[in-house]
Coordinates of C-alpha atoms in Angstrom, one line a residue:
M252 CA -0.1 -0.5 0.5
D253 CA 2.6 2.1 0.9
K254 CA 4.2 2.5 -2.9
I255 CA -0.2 3.4 -4.3
Q256 CA 1.6 6.7 -5.1
H257 CA -1.7 10.3 -5.3
K258 CA -1.7 12.6 -7.4
F259 CA -4.3 15.0 -8.5
V260 CA -5.0 16.4 -12.3
N261 CA -6.5 19.3 -13.7
V262 CA -10.1 18.4 -15.1
G263 CA -11.9 21.7 -16.6
A264 CA -11.8 23.9 -13.4
L265 CA -11.3 20.3 -11.3
K266 CA -8.6 19.0 -9.6
L267 CA -9.3 14.6 -9.4
H268 CA -7.6 12.4 -7.3
I269 CA -6.5 9.5 -9.2
A270 CA -4.5 6.8 -7.3
E271 CA -1.7 4.6 -9.4
I272 CA 1.4 2.2 -8.8
G273 CA 3.4 0.0 -11.1
N274 CA 5.3 2.1 -14.6
G275 CA 5.0 -0.9 -17.4
P276 CA 4.0 0.0 -20.3
N277 CA 0.2 -1.5 -19.7
V278 CA -2.1 0.4 -18.6
A279 CA -4.9 -0.8 -16.5
V280 CA -7.9 1.8 -14.6
F281 CA -9.9 1.1 -12.2
L282 CA -13.2 2.5 -12.4
H283 CA -15.1 2.2 -8.5
G284 CA -18.3 1.6 -7.8
F285 CA -21.2 2.8 -4.2
P286 CA -19.8 3.0 -1.8
E287 CA -16.1 2.7 -2.7
I288 CA -13.5 4.6 -4.2
W289 CA -10.0 4.0 -5.6
Y290 CA -9.2 2.1 -2.0
S291 CA -11.5 -0.4 -3.0
W292 CA -8.9 -1.6 -6.0
R293 CA -6.0 -2.0 -3.7
H294 CA -5.8 -5.5 -4.1
Q295 CA -5.7 -5.3 -7.5
M296 CA -3.2 -2.8 -8.3
I297 CA -0.3 -4.0 -6.0
A298 CA -1.2 -7.3 -8.0
L299 CA -0.7 -5.6 -11.2
A300 CA 2.1 -3.5 -10.6
G301 CA 3.5 -6.3 -9.0
A302 CA 3.1 -9.0 -12.5
G303 CA 4.6 -5.6 -14.7
F304 CA 1.8 -3.6 -15.3
R305 CA 0.6 0.0 -15.0
A306 CA -2.4 0.4 -12.4
I307 CA -4.3 3.5 -12.0
A308 CA -7.3 4.4 -10.1
P309 CA -9.8 7.4 -9.8
D310 CA -12.4 9.1 -7.8
Y311 CA -15.0 10.4 -9.6
R312 CA -16.2 14.3 -9.6
G313 CA -17.3 14.4 -6.1
Y314 CA -16.1 10.9 -4.9
G315 CA -13.3 10.6 -1.9
L316 CA -10.3 13.4 -2.3
S317 CA -11.7 14.4 -5.8
D318 CA -13.1 17.8 -5.8
P319 CA -17.0 18.2 -6.3
P320 CA -18.6 19.5 -9.0
P321 CA -20.4 23.4 -8.6
E322 CA -24.3 21.9 -9.0
P323 CA -23.8 18.3 -8.0
E324 CA -27.2 17.6 -8.5
K325 CA -26.5 18.4 -13.1
T326 CA -23.6 15.6 -12.6
T327 CA -24.8 13.0 -15.2
F328 CA -22.6 9.8 -16.5
S329 CA -21.5 12.0 -19.7
H330 CA -19.0 14.1 -17.2
L331 CA -17.1 11.0 -15.6
L332 CA -17.1 9.9 -19.2
D333 CA -15.6 12.8 -20.3
D334 CA -13.4 12.9 -17.1
L335 CA -11.8 9.5 -18.3
L336 CA -10.9 11.0 -21.8
A337 CA -9.2 13.5 -19.7
I338 CA -7.0 11.7 -17.1
L339 CA -6.4 9.5 -20.4
D340 CA -4.9 12.8 -22.2
A341 CA -3.9 14.3 -18.6
L342 CA -1.6 11.1 -18.6
S343 CA -0.3 10.7 -22.3
L344 CA -2.3 7.2 -22.2
S345 CA -3.8 6.8 -25.5
K346 CA -5.4 2.7 -25.2
V347 CA -5.7 1.2 -21.9
F348 CA -7.5 -2.1 -20.2
L349 CA -11.0 -0.3 -18.7
V350 CA -12.0 -2.2 -15.2
G351 CA -15.4 -1.1 -13.8
K352 CA -17.5 -3.1 -10.7
D353 CA -20.9 -1.8 -9.7
F354 CA -22.1 0.7 -11.8
G355 CA -18.4 1.6 -12.6
A356 CA -19.3 -1.4 -15.1
S357 CA -21.0 1.1 -16.6
P358 CA -18.6 4.2 -18.0
A359 CA -16.0 1.5 -18.2
Y360 CA -18.3 -0.7 -21.4
L361 CA -20.0 2.6 -22.3
F362 CA -15.9 5.1 -23.3
S363 CA -14.9 2.0 -25.3
I364 CA -18.2 2.4 -27.5
L365 CA -17.6 6.2 -28.5
H366 CA -13.6 5.8 -28.1
P367 CA -12.9 2.6 -29.0
E368 CA -9.4 3.5 -30.1
R369 CA -8.9 4.1 -26.3
V370 CA -9.5 0.8 -24.8
I371 CA -7.4 -2.7 -26.0
G372 CA -10.1 -5.1 -23.8
V373 CA -13.3 -3.7 -20.6
I374 CA -13.1 -6.1 -17.7
T375 CA -16.4 -5.8 -15.6
L376 CA -17.6 -7.1 -12.1
G377 CA -20.8 -7.3 -10.8
V378 CA -23.0 -6.1 -13.2
P379 CA -23.8 -7.2 -17.2
Y380 CA -23.8 -4.7 -19.8
A381 CA -27.3 -3.8 -20.9
P382 CA -27.4 -0.9 -24.1
P383 CA -28.8 2.3 -22.1
G384 CA -32.2 3.1 -22.1
P385 CA -35.3 4.6 -19.6
S386 CA -35.4 2.7 -16.5
M387 CA -38.2 0.2 -15.9
L388 CA -37.1 -1.2 -12.3
H389 CA -40.5 0.5 -11.0
K390 CA -42.0 -2.2 -12.7
Y391 CA -41.0 -5.3 -11.2
L392 CA -39.9 -3.9 -7.7
P393 CA -41.7 -2.8 -4.9
E394 CA -41.5 1.0 -3.8
G395 CA -38.6 0.2 -1.5
F396 CA -36.2 -1.2 -3.6
Y397 CA -33.3 0.8 -2.3
M398 CA -32.3 2.1 -6.6
L399 CA -35.9 3.1 -6.3
R400 CA -35.4 4.7 -3.1
W401 CA -32.7 6.8 -3.7
K402 CA -33.5 7.9 -6.6
E403 CA -36.0 10.0 -4.9
P404 CA -34.4 13.6 -3.5
G405 CA -34.2 14.1 -0.1
R406 CA -35.4 11.2 1.0
A407 CA -32.1 9.2 1.1
E408 CA -30.6 12.5 2.5
A409 CA -32.5 12.3 4.9
D410 CA -31.8 9.0 5.9
F411 CA -28.3 9.0 5.3
G412 CA -28.0 12.0 7.3
R413 CA -29.3 10.6 10.6
F414 CA -25.7 8.6 11.1
D415 CA -22.2 10.1 9.9
A416 CA -19.9 8.9 6.8
K417 CA -18.9 5.4 8.3
T418 CA -21.4 4.3 9.7
V419 CA -23.6 4.8 6.0
V420 CA -20.7 3.1 4.1
R421 CA -20.8 0.2 6.6
K422 CA -24.7 -0.5 7.2
V423 CA -24.1 -0.3 2.9
Y424 CA -21.4 -2.8 2.3
I425 CA -23.3 -5.4 4.7
L426 CA -26.3 -5.1 3.0
F427 CA -24.3 -5.4 -0.4
S428 CA -22.9 -8.3 0.9
R429 CA -26.3 -10.1 0.9
S430 CA -27.7 -12.4 -2.0
E431 CA -30.9 -10.3 -1.8
L432 CA -31.7 -7.1 -3.0
P433 CA -32.1 -4.3 -0.6
I434 CA -35.8 -3.3 -0.1
A435 CA -37.3 -1.4 3.1
N436 CA -40.9 -1.5 4.2
E437 CA -43.2 1.5 3.4
N438 CA -43.3 3.5 6.9
Q439 CA -39.0 1.8 6.9
E440 CA -35.8 3.4 5.6
I441 CA -32.7 1.3 3.2
M442 CA -30.7 2.3 6.4
D443 CA -32.6 0.6 8.9
L444 CA -32.3 -3.0 6.9
V445 CA -29.1 -3.0 9.0
E446 CA -29.4 -3.4 13.0
P447 CA -26.8 -2.0 14.1
D448 CA -24.9 -5.2 15.8
T449 CA -24.6 -6.2 12.4
P450 CA -20.8 -7.5 12.5
L451 CA -18.7 -6.9 9.2
P452 CA -18.1 -8.7 6.7
S453 CA -15.2 -11.3 7.7
W454 CA -13.2 -10.2 4.5
F455 CA -14.0 -5.9 5.7
T456 CA -11.5 -4.8 7.9
E457 CA -12.4 -1.8 11.0
E458 CA -9.6 -0.3 9.6
D459 CA -11.0 -0.5 5.9
L460 CA -14.2 0.6 7.0
S461 CA -12.1 4.2 8.2
T462 CA -10.4 4.6 5.5
Y463 CA -13.4 4.7 3.4
G464 CA -15.7 6.5 6.0
A465 CA -12.8 9.3 5.7
L466 CA -13.5 8.8 2.1
Y467 CA -16.8 10.2 2.3
E468 CA -16.5 12.5 5.4
K469 CA -15.1 14.5 3.3
S470 CA -16.9 14.1 0.0
G471 CA -20.5 13.3 1.1
F472 CA -23.2 11.6 -0.4
R473 CA -24.2 15.1 -3.0
T474 CA -22.1 13.6 -6.3
A475 CA -22.7 10.6 -4.9
L476 CA -26.4 9.8 -5.1
Q477 CA -26.7 12.1 -8.5
V478 CA -24.3 9.5 -10.0
P479 CA -25.2 6.7 -9.5
Y480 CA -29.0 7.0 -9.1
R481 CA -30.7 9.4 -10.2
T482 CA -29.0 9.1 -13.5
V483 CA -29.9 5.5 -14.5
G484 CA -31.8 5.8 -17.9
D485 CA -30.1 9.1 -19.2
D486 CA -29.9 8.9 -23.0
L487 CA -26.2 9.3 -23.8
K488 CA -26.8 9.5 -27.7
L489 CA -24.4 6.6 -28.3
P490 CA -23.1 6.2 -31.8
D491 CA -23.8 2.5 -31.0
T492 CA -25.2 0.2 -29.0
V493 CA -22.8 -3.2 -28.6
V494 CA -19.6 -3.5 -26.9
K495 CA -16.6 -4.6 -29.7
V496 CA -14.1 -5.1 -27.8
P497 CA -12.5 -7.9 -25.8
T498 CA -14.5 -8.2 -22.5
L499 CA -14.3 -10.0 -19.3
L500 CA -17.5 -10.1 -16.4
I501 CA -16.6 -11.4 -13.2
M502 CA -19.7 -12.3 -10.9
G503 CA -19.5 -13.7 -7.3
G504 CA -22.1 -16.2 -7.7
K505 CA -24.2 -14.6 -4.2
D506 CA -24.1 -11.3 -5.4
Y507 CA -28.1 -9.4 -4.9
V508 CA -27.2 -8.6 -8.7
F509 CA -28.4 -12.1 -10.1
K510 CA -32.1 -11.2 -8.3
F511 CA -32.2 -7.9 -10.6
P512 CA -34.8 -8.9 -12.8
G513 CA -33.9 -10.6 -15.8
F514 CA -30.5 -10.6 -15.2
E515 CA -29.2 -14.2 -14.0
D516 CA -30.7 -15.1 -17.7
L517 CA -28.7 -12.4 -19.3
I518 CA -26.1 -13.1 -17.3
K519 CA -25.8 -16.8 -17.8
S520 CA -27.5 -17.3 -21.0
E521 CA -26.2 -16.5 -24.7
K522 CA -28.3 -13.4 -24.6
A523 CA -25.2 -11.2 -23.2
K524 CA -23.3 -12.1 -26.7
E525 CA -26.3 -10.3 -28.8
F526 CA -24.8 -6.9 -27.1
V527 CA -21.0 -7.7 -26.4
P528 CA -20.2 -10.4 -29.1
N529 CA -16.6 -11.0 -27.5
L530 CA -17.5 -11.4 -24.3
E531 CA -16.3 -14.1 -21.6
V532 CA -18.2 -14.4 -18.2
T533 CA -16.1 -15.9 -15.0
F534 CA -18.5 -17.0 -12.3
I535 CA -16.2 -17.5 -8.2
P536 CA -19.3 -19.1 -6.2
E537 CA -18.9 -17.9 -3.5
G538 CA -18.6 -14.9 -4.7
T539 CA -21.0 -11.5 -3.2
H540 CA -21.1 -8.4 -5.0
F541 CA -17.6 -7.2 -3.3
V542 CA -15.7 -9.9 -4.9
Q543 CA -13.2 -8.5 -6.0
E544 CA -12.1 -7.8 -2.0
Q545 CA -13.5 -11.1 -0.8
F546 CA -11.3 -13.2 -2.5
P547 CA -8.5 -10.7 -4.0
E548 CA -6.1 -13.7 -5.5
Q549 CA -8.9 -15.3 -7.6
V550 CA -9.9 -11.9 -9.1
N551 CA -6.2 -10.8 -9.8
Q552 CA -5.6 -14.0 -11.0
L553 CA -8.1 -13.4 -14.0
I554 CA -8.2 -10.1 -14.4
L555 CA -3.8 -10.7 -15.4
A556 CA -4.9 -13.8 -17.3
F557 CA -7.2 -11.6 -19.6
L558 CA -4.9 -8.7 -19.3
A559 CA -1.9 -11.3 -21.1
K560 CA -4.5 -12.7 -23.7
N561 CA -5.1 -9.2 -25.2
T562 CA -1.8 -7.8 -25.0

């Protein structure tokens, strides 16, 4: 961890934080999910550097050590895609691998469609690719589903606001480590789904939690609630809807994402290859949504094998 370096890249008026390690000619850029941050890739970054790759993990605008945008409520996925392009240009990276987890899978997939000349291959964890379109979650899931609750302006702010940032991250990590979708009752908030005495997952330490807590204490949750939860379904005006670069999807067998409507069929059938023809899917049977932190050695081996095959 001590060898991971930190710097800031100017993107417009914002200073965006990046963590990096390694100095090989082949580069992987890691894109975090929620409630994660660059730190969620620590195991993968160290492993890649040890294998001769350069690993870079930014904090999105409004997350962690990166500056918040002046109007967080106007942030969109397009801003994240533009930021990624600006980071690659600032670091003089002509072509990279993209590794995305949770909602970070979306900018990885989408960037490869918008800028195929800049992407060697894509690895995603926990979320399959589906062409962007209006969200249909409200048609299939109850109003207490966490994404529907967090989409509602003010609802999550009030819920989260009862706790410090470290406690919010703790509760979300516990929730997302389960195999069931987080759904609250009508008179219950999402944070109340986790009892105060619920233990952390065995692979997630109090030190890890303190690191996340401090970073979210700095950034707050304004931008995090906007992107992804309040921008799902935005029209990105893509020139194409097919991910053409080599792609690896790593899924934990116990990931709650399998319970999203249609996702298990998409992941386990050949349907996914309609839009990602060069797709390989790998399962880690006991893995949860945080498979890269839970089983880092297995995930590292899968990533390194993919990089070696496509370098």
